[in-house]
mmCIF file of C-alpha atoms in Angstrom:
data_model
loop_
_atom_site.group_PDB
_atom_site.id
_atom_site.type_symbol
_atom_site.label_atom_id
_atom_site.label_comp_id
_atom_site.label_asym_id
_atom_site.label_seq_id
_atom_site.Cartn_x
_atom_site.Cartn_y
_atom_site.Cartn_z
ATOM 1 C CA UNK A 179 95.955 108.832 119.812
ATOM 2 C CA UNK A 180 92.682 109.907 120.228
ATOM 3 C CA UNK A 181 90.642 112.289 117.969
ATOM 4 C CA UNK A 182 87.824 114.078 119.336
ATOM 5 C CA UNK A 183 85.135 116.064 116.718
ATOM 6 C CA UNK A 184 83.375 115.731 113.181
ATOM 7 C CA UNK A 185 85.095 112.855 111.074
ATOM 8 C CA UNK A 186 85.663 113.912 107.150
ATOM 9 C CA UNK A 187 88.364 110.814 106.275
ATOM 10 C CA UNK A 188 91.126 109.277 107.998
ATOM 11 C CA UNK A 189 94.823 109.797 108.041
ATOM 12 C CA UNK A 190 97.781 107.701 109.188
ATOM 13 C CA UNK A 191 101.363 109.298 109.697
ATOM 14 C CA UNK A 192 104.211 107.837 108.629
ATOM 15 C CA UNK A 193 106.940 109.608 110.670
ATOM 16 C CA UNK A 194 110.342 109.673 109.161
ATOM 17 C CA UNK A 195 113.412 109.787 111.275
ATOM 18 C CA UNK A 196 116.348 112.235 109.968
ATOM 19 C CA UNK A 197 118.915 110.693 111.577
ATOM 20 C CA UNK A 198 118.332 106.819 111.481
ATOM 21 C CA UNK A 199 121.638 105.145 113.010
ATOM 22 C CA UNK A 200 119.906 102.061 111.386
ATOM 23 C CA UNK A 201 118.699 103.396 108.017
ATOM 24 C CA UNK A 202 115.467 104.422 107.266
ATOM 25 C CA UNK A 203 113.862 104.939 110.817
ATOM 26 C CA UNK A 204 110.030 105.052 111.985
ATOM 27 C CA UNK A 205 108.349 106.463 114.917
ATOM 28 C CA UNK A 206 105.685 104.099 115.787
ATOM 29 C CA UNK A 207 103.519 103.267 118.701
ATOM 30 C CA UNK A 208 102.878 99.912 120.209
ATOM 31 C CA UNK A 209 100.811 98.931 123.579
ATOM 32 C CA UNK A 210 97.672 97.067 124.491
ATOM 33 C CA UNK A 211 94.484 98.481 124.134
ATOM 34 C CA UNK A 212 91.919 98.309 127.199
ATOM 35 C CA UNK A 213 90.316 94.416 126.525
ATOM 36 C CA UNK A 214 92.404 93.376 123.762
ATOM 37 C CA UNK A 215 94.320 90.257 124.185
ATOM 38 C CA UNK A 216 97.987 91.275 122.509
ATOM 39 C CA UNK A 217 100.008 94.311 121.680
ATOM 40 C CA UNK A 218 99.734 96.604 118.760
ATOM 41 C CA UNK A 219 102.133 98.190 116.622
ATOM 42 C CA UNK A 220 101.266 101.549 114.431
ATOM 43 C CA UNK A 221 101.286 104.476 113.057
ATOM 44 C CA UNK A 222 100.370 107.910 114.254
ATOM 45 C CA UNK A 223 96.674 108.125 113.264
ATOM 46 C CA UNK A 224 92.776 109.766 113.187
ATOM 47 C CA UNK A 225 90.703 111.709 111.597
ATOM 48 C CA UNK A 226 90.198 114.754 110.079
ATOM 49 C CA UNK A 227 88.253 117.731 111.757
ATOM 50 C CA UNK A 228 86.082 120.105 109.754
ATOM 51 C CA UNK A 229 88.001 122.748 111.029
ATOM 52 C CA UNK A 230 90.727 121.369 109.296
ATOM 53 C CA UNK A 231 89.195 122.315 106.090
ATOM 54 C CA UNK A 232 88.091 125.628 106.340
ATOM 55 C CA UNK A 233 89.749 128.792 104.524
ATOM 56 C CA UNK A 234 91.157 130.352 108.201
ATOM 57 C CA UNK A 235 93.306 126.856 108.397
ATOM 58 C CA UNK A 236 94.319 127.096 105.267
ATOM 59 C CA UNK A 237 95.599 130.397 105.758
ATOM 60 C CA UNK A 238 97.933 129.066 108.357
ATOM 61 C CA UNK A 239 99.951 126.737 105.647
ATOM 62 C CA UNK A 240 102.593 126.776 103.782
ATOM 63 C CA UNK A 241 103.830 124.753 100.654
ATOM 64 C CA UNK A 242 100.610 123.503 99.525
ATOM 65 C CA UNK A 243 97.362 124.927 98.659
ATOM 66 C CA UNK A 244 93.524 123.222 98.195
ATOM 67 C CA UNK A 245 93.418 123.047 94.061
ATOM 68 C CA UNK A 246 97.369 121.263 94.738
ATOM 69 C CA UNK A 247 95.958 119.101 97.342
ATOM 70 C CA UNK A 248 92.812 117.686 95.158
ATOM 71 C CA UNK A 249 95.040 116.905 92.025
ATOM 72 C CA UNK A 250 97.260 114.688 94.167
ATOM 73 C CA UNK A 251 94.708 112.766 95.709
ATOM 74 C CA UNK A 252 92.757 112.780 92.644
ATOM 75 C CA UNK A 253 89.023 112.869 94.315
ATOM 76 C CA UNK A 254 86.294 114.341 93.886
ATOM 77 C CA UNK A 255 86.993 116.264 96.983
ATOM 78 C CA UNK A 256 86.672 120.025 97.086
ATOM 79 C CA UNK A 257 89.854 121.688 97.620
ATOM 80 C CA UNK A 258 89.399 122.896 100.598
ATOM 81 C CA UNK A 259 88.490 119.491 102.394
ATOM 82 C CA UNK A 260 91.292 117.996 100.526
ATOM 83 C CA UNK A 261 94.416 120.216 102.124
ATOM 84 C CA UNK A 262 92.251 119.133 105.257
ATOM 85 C CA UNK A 263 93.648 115.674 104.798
ATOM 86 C CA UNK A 264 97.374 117.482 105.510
ATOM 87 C CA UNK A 265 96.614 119.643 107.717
ATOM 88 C CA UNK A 266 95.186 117.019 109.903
ATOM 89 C CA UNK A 267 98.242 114.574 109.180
ATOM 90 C CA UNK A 268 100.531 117.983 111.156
ATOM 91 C CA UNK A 269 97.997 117.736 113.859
ATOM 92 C CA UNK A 270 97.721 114.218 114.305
ATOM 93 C CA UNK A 271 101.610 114.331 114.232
ATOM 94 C CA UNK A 272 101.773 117.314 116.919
ATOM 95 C CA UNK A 273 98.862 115.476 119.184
ATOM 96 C CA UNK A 274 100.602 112.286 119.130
ATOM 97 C CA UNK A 275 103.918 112.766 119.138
ATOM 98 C CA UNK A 276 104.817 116.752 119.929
ATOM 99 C CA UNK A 277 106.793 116.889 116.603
ATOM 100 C CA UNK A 278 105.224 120.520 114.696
ATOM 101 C CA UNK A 279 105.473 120.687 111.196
ATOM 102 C CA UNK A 280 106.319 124.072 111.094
ATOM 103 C CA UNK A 281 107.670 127.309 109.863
ATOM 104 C CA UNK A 282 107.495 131.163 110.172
ATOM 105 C CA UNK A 283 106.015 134.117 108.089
ATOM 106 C CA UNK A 284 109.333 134.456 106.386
ATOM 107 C CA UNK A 285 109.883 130.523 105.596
ATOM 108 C CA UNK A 286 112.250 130.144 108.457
ATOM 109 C CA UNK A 287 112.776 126.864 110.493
ATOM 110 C CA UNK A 288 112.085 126.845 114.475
ATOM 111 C CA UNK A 289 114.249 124.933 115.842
ATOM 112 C CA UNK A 290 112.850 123.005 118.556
ATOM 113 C CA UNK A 291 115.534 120.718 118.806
ATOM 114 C CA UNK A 292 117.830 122.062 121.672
ATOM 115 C CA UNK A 293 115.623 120.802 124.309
ATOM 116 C CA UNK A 294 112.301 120.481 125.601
ATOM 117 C CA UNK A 295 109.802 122.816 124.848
ATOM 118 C CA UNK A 296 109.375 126.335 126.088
ATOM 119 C CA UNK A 297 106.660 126.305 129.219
ATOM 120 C CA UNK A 298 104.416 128.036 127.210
ATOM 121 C CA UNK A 299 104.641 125.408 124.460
ATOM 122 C CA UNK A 300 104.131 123.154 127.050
ATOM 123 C CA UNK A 301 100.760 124.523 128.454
ATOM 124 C CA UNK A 302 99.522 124.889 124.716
ATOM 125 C CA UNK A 303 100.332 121.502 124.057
ATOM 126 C CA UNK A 304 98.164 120.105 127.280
ATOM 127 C CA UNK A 305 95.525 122.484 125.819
ATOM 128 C CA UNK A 306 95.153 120.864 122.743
ATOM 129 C CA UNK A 307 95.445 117.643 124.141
ATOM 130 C CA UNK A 308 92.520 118.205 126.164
ATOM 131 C CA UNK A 309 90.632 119.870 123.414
ATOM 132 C CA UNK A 310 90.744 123.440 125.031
ATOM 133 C CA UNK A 311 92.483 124.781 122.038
ATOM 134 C CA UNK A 312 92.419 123.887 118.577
ATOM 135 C CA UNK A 313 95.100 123.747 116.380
ATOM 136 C CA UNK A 314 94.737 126.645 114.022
ATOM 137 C CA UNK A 315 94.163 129.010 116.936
ATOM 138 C CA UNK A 316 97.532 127.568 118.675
ATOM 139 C CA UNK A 317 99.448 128.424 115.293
ATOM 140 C CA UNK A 318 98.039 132.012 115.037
ATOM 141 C CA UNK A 319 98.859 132.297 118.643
ATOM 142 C CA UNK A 320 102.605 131.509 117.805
ATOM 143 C CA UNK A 321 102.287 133.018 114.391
ATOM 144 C CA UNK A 322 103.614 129.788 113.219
ATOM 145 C CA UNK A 323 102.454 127.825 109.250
ATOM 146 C CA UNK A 324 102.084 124.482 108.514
ATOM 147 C CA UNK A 325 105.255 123.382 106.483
ATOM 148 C CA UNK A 326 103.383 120.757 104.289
ATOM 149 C CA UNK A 327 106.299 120.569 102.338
ATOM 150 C CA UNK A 328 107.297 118.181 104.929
ATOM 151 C CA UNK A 329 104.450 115.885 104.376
ATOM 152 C CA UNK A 330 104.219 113.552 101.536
ATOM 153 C CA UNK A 331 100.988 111.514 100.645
ATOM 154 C CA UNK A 332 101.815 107.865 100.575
ATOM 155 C CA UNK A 333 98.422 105.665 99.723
ATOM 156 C CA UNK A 334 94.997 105.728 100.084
ATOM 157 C CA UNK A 335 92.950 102.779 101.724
ATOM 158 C CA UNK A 336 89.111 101.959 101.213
ATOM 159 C CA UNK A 337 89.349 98.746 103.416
ATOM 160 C CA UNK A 338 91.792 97.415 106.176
ATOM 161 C CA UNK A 339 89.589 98.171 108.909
ATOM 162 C CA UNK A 340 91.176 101.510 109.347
ATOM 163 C CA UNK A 341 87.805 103.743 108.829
ATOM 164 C CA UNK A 342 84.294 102.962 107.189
ATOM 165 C CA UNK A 343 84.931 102.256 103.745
ATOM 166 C CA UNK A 344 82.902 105.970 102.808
ATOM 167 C CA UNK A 345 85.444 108.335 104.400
ATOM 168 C CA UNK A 346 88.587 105.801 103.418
ATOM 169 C CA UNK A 347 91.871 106.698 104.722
ATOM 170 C CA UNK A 348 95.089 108.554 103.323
ATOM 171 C CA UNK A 349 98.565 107.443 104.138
ATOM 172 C CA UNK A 350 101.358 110.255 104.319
ATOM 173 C CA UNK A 351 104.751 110.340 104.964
ATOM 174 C CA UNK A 352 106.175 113.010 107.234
ATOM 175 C CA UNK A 353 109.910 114.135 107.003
ATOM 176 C CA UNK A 354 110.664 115.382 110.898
ATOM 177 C CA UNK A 355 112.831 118.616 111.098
ATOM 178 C CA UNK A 356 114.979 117.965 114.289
ATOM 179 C CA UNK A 357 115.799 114.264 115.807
ATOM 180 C CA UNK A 358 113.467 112.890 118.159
ATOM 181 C CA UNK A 359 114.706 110.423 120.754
ATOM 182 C CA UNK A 360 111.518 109.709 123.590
ATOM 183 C CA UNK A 361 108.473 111.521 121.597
ATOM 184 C CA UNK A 362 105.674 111.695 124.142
ATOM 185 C CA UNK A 363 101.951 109.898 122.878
ATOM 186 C CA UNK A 364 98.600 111.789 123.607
ATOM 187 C CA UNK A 365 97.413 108.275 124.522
ATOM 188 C CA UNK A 366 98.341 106.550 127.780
ATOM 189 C CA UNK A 367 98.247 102.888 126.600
ATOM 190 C CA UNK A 368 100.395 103.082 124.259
ATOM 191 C CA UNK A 369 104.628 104.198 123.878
ATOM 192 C CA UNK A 370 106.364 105.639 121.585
ATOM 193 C CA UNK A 371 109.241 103.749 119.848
ATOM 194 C CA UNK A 372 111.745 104.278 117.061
ATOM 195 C CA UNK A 373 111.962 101.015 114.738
ATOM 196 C CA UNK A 374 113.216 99.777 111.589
ATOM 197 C CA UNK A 375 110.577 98.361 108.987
ATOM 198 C CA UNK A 376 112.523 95.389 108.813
ATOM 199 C CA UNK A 377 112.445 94.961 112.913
ATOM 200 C CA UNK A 378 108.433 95.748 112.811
ATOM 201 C CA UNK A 379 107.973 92.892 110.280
ATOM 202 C CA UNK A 380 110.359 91.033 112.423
ATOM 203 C CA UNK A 381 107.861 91.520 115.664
ATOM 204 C CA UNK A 382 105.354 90.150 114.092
ATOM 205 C CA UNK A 383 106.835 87.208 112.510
ATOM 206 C CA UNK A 384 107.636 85.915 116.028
ATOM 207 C CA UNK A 385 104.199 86.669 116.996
ATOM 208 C CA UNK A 386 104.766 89.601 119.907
ATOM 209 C CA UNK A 387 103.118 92.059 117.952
ATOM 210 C CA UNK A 388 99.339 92.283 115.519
ATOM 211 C CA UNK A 389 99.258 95.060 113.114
ATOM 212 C CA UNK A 390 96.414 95.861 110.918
ATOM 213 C CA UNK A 391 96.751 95.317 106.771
ATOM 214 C CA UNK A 392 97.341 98.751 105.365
ATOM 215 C CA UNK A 393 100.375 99.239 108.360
ATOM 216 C CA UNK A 394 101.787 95.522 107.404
ATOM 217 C CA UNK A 395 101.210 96.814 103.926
ATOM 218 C CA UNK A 396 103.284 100.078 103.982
ATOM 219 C CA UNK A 397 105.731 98.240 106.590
ATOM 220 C CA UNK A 398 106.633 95.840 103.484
ATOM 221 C CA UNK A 399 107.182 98.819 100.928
ATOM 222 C CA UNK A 400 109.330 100.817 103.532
ATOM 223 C CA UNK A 401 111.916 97.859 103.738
ATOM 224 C CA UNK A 402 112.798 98.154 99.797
ATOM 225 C CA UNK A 403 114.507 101.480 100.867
ATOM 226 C CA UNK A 404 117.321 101.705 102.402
ATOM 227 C CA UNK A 405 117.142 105.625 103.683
ATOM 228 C CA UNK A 406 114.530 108.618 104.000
ATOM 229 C CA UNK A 407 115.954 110.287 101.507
ATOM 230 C CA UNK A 408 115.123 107.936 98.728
ATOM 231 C CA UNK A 409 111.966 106.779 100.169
ATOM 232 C CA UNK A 410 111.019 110.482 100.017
ATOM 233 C CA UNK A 411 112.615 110.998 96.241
ATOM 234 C CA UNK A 412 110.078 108.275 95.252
ATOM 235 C CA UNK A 413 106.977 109.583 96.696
ATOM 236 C CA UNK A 414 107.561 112.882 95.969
ATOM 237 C CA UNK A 415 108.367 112.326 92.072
ATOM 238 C CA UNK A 416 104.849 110.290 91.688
ATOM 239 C CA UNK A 417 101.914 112.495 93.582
ATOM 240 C CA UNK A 418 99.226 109.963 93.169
ATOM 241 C CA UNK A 419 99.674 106.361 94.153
ATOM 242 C CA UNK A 420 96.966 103.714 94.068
ATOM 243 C CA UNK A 421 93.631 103.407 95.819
ATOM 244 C CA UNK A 422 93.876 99.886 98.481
#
């Protein structure tokens, strides 16, 4: 989970399961971090790049476009850095958990669902990783588009601790395309796990997890839903929620 380059804002990824045995399903991460004295549970997060903003990136997505973008989030951001804030949540997704947001030229699905992915994939994906390739060039390598339909913003925090309180942080759900079972993390100390909201609060009543505000936050909205698909029918009927 580690983000290398320029900082314009933070995002956090709330990664939505499509076929939660237990309801509404999460991918989350929990582990210890080097020199801290208990585990962690969150979400998918960092920061966005510059080059997520810039007009080439944009030209590699789908579903949403800058002017879009900086009505929803209802900033003074220019457009362009604004659709950075998604394009960096489908990065942040890809980096940390190998799930692409994606689609062709003609709107059509990959499915990358029938098994692990191709070698080349592979190689791309250690690429990136390392920060050998960046993410627009591995898209116009594969002539693959961001499907930001798939992403949904959430909430937007100020505070929490997540970033300094002048770049603040936005929250988005993302609605997966294809089930993952074992997603793979970008960061060694920590694993991958699928969890109910109700079971994350439940950690960290007993006390074997810590969790920052803004997760513990959107952990105690998630539980008042019993599915993705009407967590996803409310946040995609009301485009702006609240500053935290």
């Amino acid at each position: 989970m580690q983000v290398n380059g320029a900082s314009t804002g933070g995002v956090v990824v709330v990664a939505l399961a499509p076929d939660g045995r237990e309801g509404l399903e999460l991918l989350m991460f929990h582990g210890r971090p080097s020199g801290e004295p208990s585990e962690v549970l969150s979400f998918p997060r960092g920061t966005v790049k510059r080059e997520d903003c810039i007009g080439r990136m944009a030209a590699c997505c789908m579903g949403l476009d800058g002017a879009r973008a900086r009505r929803i989030l209802g900033s003074e951001l220019a457009p362009e850095r604004a659709l950075g804030f998604w394009v960096a949540a489908a990065r942040i997704l890809y980096e940390d958990h190998g799930v692409l947001l994606c689609t062709t030229k003609d709107g059509g699905s990959p499915d990358f669902g029938r098994g692990p992915l191709t070698q080349n994939f592979r190689e791309k994906y250690s690429l990136l990783i390392d920060g050998n390739l960046d993410f627009m060039t591995f898209l116009e390598s594969e002539g693959l588009y961001c499907d930001l339909n798939r992403l949904a913003y959430f909430s937007h925090w100020n505070s929490g601790g997540l970033t300094p309180p002048t770049h603040g942080t936005r929250i988005f759900l993302a609605r997966l395309p294809y089930p993952v079972e074992c997603p793979s993390s970008g960061d060694s100390s920590f694993e991958s796990m699928r969890i109910t909201p109700e079971k994350s609060l439940a950690l960290l009543d007993q006390g074997g997890v810590r969790m920052d505000f803004p997760t513990f936050a959107t952990l105690r909205t998630l539980v008042d839903f019993d599915n993705r698909d009407a967590l996803w029918g409310e946040y995609t009927r009301s485009e702006r929620p609240n500053v935290k």
